[in-house]
Coordinates of C-alpha atoms in Angstrom, one line a residue:
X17 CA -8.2 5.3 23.4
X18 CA -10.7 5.1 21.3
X19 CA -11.2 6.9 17.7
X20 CA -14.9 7.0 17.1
X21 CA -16.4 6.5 12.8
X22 CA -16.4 9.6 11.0
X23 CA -19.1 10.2 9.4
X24 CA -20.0 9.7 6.0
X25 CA -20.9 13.5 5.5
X26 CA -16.9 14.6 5.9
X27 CA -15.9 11.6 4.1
X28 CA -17.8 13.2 1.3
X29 CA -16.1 16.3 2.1
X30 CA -12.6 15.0 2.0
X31 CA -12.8 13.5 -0.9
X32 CA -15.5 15.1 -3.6
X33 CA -13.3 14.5 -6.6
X34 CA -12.8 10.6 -6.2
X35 CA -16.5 9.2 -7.0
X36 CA -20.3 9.1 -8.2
X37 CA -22.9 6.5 -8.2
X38 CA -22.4 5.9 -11.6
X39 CA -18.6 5.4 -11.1
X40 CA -19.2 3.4 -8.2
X41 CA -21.2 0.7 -9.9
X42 CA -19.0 1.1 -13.0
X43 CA -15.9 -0.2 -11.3
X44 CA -16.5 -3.2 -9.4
X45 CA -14.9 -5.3 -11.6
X46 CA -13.8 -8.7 -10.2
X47 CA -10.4 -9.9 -11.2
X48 CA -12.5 -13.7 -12.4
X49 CA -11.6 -13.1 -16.0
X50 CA -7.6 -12.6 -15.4
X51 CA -5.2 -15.5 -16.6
X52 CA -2.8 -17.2 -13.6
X53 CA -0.1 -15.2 -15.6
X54 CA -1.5 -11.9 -15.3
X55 CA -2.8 -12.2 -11.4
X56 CA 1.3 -13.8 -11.0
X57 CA 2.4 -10.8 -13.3
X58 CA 0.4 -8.1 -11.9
X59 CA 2.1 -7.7 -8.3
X60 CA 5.3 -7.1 -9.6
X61 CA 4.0 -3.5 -9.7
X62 CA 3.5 -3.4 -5.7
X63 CA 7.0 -5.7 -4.9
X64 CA 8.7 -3.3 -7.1
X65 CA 7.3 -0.3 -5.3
X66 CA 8.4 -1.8 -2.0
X67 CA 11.6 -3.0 -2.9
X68 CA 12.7 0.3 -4.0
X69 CA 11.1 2.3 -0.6
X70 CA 12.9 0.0 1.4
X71 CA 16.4 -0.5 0.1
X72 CA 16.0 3.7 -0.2
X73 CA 14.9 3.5 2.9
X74 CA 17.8 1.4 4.7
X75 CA 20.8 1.9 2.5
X76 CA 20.4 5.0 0.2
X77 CA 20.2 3.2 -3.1
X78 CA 17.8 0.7 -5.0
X79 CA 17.8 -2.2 -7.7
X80 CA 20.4 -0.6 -9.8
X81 CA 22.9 -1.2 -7.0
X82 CA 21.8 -4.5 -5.2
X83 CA 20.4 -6.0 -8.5
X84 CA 20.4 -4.2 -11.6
X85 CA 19.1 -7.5 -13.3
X86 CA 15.7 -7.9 -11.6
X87 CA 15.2 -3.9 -12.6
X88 CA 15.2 -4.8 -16.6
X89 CA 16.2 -1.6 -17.5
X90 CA 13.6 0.6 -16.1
X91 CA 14.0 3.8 -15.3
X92 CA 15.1 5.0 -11.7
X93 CA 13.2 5.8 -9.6
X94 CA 12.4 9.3 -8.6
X95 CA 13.3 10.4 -5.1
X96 CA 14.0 7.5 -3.0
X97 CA 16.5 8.4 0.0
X98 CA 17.9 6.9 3.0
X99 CA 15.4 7.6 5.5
X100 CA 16.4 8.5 9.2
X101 CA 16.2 5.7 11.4
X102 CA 17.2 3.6 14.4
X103 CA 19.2 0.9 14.8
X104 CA 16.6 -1.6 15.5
X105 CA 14.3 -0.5 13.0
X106 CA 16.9 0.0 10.0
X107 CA 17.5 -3.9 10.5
X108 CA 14.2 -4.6 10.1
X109 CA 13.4 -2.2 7.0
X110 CA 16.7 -3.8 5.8
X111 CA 15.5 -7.8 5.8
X112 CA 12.2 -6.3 4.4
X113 CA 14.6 -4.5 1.0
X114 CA 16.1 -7.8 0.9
X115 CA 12.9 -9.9 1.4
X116 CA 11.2 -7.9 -1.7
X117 CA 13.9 -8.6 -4.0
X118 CA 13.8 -12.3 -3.2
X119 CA 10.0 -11.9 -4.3
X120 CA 10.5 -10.4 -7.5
X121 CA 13.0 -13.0 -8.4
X122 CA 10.5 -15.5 -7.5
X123 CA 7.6 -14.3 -9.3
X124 CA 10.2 -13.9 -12.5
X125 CA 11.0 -17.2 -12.5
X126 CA 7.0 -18.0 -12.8
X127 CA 6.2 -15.1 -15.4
X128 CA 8.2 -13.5 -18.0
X129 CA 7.0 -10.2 -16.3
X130 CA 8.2 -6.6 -17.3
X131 CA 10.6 -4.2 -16.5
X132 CA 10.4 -2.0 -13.2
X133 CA 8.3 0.9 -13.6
X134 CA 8.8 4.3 -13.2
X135 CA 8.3 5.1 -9.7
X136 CA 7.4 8.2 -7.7
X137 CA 8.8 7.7 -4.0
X138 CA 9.5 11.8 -3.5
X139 CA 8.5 13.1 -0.2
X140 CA 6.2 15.0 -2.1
X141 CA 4.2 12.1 -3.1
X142 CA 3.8 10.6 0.5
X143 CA 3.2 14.4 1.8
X144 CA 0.0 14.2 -0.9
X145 CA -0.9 11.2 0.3
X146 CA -1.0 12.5 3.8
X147 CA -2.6 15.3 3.4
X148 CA -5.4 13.3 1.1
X149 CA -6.3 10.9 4.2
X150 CA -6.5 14.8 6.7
X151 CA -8.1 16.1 4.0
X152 CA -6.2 19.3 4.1
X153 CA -2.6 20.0 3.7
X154 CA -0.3 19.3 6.5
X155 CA 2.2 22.2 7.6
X156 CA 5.4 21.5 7.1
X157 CA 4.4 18.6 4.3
X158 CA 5.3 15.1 5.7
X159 CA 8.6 14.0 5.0
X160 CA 8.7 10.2 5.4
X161 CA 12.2 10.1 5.1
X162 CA 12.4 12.7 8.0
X163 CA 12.6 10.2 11.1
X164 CA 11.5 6.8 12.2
X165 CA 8.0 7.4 12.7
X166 CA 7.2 9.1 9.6
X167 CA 9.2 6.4 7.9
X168 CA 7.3 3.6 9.4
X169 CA 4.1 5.3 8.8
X170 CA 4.9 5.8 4.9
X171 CA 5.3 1.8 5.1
X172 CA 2.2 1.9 6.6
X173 CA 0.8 2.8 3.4
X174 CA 2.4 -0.1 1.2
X175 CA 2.5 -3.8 1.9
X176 CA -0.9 -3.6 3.5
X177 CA -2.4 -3.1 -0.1
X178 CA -0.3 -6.1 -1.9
X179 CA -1.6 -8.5 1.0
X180 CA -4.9 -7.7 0.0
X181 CA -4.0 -7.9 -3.7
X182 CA -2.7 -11.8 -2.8
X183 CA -5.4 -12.8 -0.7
X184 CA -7.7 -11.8 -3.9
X185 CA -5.4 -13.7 -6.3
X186 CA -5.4 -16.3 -4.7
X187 CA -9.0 -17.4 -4.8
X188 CA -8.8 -16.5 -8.7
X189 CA -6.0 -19.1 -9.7
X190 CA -6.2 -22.3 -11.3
X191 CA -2.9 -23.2 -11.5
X192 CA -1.7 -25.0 -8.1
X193 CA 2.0 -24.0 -8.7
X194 CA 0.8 -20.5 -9.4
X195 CA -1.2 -20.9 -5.8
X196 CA 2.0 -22.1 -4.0
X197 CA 3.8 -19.3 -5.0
X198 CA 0.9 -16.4 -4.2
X199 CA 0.7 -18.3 -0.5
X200 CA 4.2 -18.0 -0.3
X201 CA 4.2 -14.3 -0.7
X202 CA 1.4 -13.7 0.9
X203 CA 2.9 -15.5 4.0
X204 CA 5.7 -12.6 4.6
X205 CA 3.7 -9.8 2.9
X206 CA 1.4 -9.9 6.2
X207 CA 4.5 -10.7 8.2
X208 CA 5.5 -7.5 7.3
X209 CA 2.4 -5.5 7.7
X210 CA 2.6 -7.4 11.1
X211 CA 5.7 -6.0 12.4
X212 CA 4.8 -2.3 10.9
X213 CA 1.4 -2.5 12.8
X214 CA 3.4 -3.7 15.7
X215 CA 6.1 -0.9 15.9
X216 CA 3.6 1.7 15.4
X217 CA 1.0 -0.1 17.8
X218 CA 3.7 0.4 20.4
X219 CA 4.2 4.4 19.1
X220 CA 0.2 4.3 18.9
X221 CA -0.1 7.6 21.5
X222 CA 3.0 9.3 20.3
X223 CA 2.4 12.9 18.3
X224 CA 3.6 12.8 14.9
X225 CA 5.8 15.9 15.3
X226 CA 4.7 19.0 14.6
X227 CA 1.4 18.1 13.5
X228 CA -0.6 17.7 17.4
X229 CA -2.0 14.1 15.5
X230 CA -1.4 11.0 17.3
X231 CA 0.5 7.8 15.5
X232 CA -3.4 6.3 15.8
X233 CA -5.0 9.4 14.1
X234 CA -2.7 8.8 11.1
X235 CA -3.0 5.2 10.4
X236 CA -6.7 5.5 11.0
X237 CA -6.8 8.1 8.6
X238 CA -4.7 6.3 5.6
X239 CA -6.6 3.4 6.4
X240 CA -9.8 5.6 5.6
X241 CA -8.3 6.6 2.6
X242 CA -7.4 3.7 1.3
X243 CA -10.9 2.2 1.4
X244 CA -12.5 5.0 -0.2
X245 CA -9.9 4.9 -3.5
X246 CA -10.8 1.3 -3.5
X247 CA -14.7 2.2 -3.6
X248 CA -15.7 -1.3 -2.4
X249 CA -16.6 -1.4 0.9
X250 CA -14.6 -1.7 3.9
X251 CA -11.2 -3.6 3.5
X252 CA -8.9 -1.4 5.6
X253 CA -8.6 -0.8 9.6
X254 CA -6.3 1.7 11.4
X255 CA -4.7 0.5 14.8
X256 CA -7.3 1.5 17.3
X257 CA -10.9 1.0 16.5
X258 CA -14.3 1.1 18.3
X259 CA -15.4 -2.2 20.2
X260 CA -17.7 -3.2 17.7
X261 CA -15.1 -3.5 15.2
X262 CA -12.4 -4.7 17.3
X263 CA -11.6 -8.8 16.8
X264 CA -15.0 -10.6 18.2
X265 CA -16.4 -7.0 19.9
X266 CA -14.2 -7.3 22.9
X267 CA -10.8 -4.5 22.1
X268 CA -9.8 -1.6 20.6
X269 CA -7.1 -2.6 19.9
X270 CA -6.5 -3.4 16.2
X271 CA -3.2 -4.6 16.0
X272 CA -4.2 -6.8 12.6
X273 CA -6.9 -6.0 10.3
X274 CA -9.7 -8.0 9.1
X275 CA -13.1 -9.1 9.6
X276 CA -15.8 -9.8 11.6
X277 CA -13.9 -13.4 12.2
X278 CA -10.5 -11.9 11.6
X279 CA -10.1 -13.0 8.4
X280 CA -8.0 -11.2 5.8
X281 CA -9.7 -8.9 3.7
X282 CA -9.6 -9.2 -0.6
X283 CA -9.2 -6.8 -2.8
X284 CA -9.1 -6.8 -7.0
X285 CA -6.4 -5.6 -8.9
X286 CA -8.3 -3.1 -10.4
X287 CA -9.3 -2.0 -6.4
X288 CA -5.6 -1.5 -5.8
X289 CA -4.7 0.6 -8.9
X290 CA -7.0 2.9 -7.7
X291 CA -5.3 3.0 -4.6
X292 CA -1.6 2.8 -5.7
X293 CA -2.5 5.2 -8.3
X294 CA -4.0 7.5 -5.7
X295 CA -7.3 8.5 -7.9
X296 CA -9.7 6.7 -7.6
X297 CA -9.7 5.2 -11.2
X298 CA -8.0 2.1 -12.6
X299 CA -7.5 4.4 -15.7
X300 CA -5.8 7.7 -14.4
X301 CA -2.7 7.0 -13.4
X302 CA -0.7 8.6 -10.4
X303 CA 0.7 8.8 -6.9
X304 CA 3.9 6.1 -6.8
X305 CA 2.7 5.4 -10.0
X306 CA 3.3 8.6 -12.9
X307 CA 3.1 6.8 -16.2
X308 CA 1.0 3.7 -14.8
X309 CA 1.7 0.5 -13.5
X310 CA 2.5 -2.4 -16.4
X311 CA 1.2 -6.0 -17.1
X312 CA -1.6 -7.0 -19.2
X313 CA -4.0 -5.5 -16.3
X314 CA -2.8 -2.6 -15.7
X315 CA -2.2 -2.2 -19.1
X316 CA -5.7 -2.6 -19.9
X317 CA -7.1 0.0 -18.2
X318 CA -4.8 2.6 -19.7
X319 CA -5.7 1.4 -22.8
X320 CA -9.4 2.1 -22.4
X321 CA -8.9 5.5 -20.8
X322 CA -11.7 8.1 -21.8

C-alpha cells in the first residue's frame, strides 16, 4: 500500500493559520547559543509529558503516586486516564511509564531542573490534534484513551518528537558527561518510538474505528503535521511511504524514520515547542502544554512574546 505526497496546495489548506514567509525565515533559530544545562534542562518538558501519558495510560495515576518527589510540586495534570488496552501492550506502555521516570531522575541528577509543568493530556487535546493532521474534525472526536489503537496512536505523537530533540542536542553539547547522558536517552527514546512504529506497523491496514481511515492514513497524517508546526523542512515520516522515500528507494515500508541514508533526523528546541505547543510558534503556548513549557528556553520565548 502505498500513500502517495499530498500536495502542497491542501497543505496550505489545512493549515492557513500556522505560517508566512516572514515567519518562516523568522524562526529558524538553531539551538548553537544554548548552555549544556539548558539543552540537559530543556527535555524535562517532553519526559515529563511522557511519563505522565504513560503511567495514565497503564495504571490510572501519575507522578504524585509513583513518585511525588521527581513532580516538585507541580500541578496535576489535567485529564490523564487509564487507557483501554491489552495485556501485551499494557506491559509495554508499563516499562515505558517506568522507563520515563528513570529519565527524569537522571537528567535531575545532571541539572537542578524545574518542577513538572502543567500538562494538558484530556482526550480533547489529542482529538485537536487529530483532527489538525485531517484537517477537519473527526466525528465522534478521537479518544486515545478509548482502545489500544487509538492509545498507541496518541504515543505516536510523543517520543518521536523528544528523539529528534536529543539527536539535535546532542551535536550542540560541550560537555562529554552532558553527551553521555543525551546518548543514553536517546538510546531508549528511539527504542520506544521503535516498538510504537512496530505495533502499529503490524495494525498498519486496520480502520481506525469509526472513522473509514487506515492505522497508515493516521500516522501519515501526524507525521505531516508535525513537520509543518516545526516549519523546517522534512523531519517526520508516517509508516508507509512512496519508494523514493523508502530506506535506499527500494520499500514502502517505513517502519523507522530518517533520511536519505537512514539517519535520524534533528530538530531544535525551539522546532519542538512549536510542535508540543501545537501552534506553530515558540512563543504561543498550547496543546499538552497550556501555560508553556519551563527552563531557560522555553522560558525565553514566552518572555519575548509580541
Amino acid at each position: 500500500m502505498e500513500v502517495h505526497k499530498i500536495p502542497i496546495i491542501l497543505l496550505m489548506a489545512l493549515f492557513p493559520l500556522i505560517t508566512t514567509i516572514e515567519g518562516r525565515s523568522r524562526r529558524t533559530s538553531s539551538s548553537s547559543s544554548h548552555s549544556d544545562v539548558d539543552l540537559l534542562e530543556f527535555p524535562l518538558n517532553l519526559e515529563y509529558l511522557e511519563a505522565e501519558f504513560f503511567l495514565y495510560g497503564a495504571l490510572g495515576h501519575g507522578l504524585d503516586v509513583v513518585d511525588p518527589h521527581l513532580a516538585g510540586g507541580g500541578p496535576t495534570p489535567i485529564g490523564g486516564k487509564l487507557a483501554v488496552l491489552g495485556p501485551l501492550v499494557r506491559d509495554v506502555i508499563l516499562q515505558f511509564a517506568y522507563q520515563e521516570v528513570g529519565h527524569l531522575r537522571a537528567i535531575k541528577r545532571r541539572v537542578k531542573g524545574f518542577p513538572r509543568p502543567l500538562l494538558d493530556i484530556r482526550r480533547e487535546t489529542f482529538a485537536r490534534i487529530m483532527d489538525s493532521a485531517f484537517g477537519r474534525r473527526l466525528v465522534p472526536p478521537f479518544d486515545p484513551y478509548a482502545n489500544e489503537i487509538n492509545y498507541l496512536l496518541a504515543s505516536y505523537v510523543i517520543p518521536y518528537v523528544g528523539l529528534t530533540g536529543y539527536v539535535g542536542a546532542n551535536q550542540e553539547l560541550q560537555n562529554s558527561t552532558s553527551k553521555r547522558l543525551v546518548a543514553g536517552l536517546l538510546g531508549v527514546e528511539s527504542g520506544q518510538d521503535a516498538v510504537i512504529r512496530a505495533l502499529l506497523y503490524e495494525r498498519r491496514e486496520l480502520p481506525v474505528v469509526p472513522y473509514r481511515l487506515s492505522v497508515t492514513e493516521f500516522t501519515n497524517r501526524i507525521s505531516v503535521l508535525r513537520d509543518h508546526l516545526g516549519n523546517n523542512g522534512v523531519k517526520d515520516e508516517g509508516l508507509v511511504v512512496s519508494v523514493s522515500l523508502g530506506a535506499e528507494g527500494r520499500v514502502t515500508g517505513n517502519i523507522l524514520a530518517g533520511d536519505r541514508d537512514s539517519v535520524a533526523y534533528a530538530r531544535t528546541p525551539e522546532e519542538i515547542l512549536r510542535i508540543i505547543y501545537s501552534s506553530g510558534d515558540e512563543r504561543v503556548p498550547g496543546g499538552f502544554y497550556p501555560n508553556g513549557g519551563d527552563g531557560a528556553i522555553a522560558k525565553s520565548h514566552l518572555q519575548h512574546r509580541n
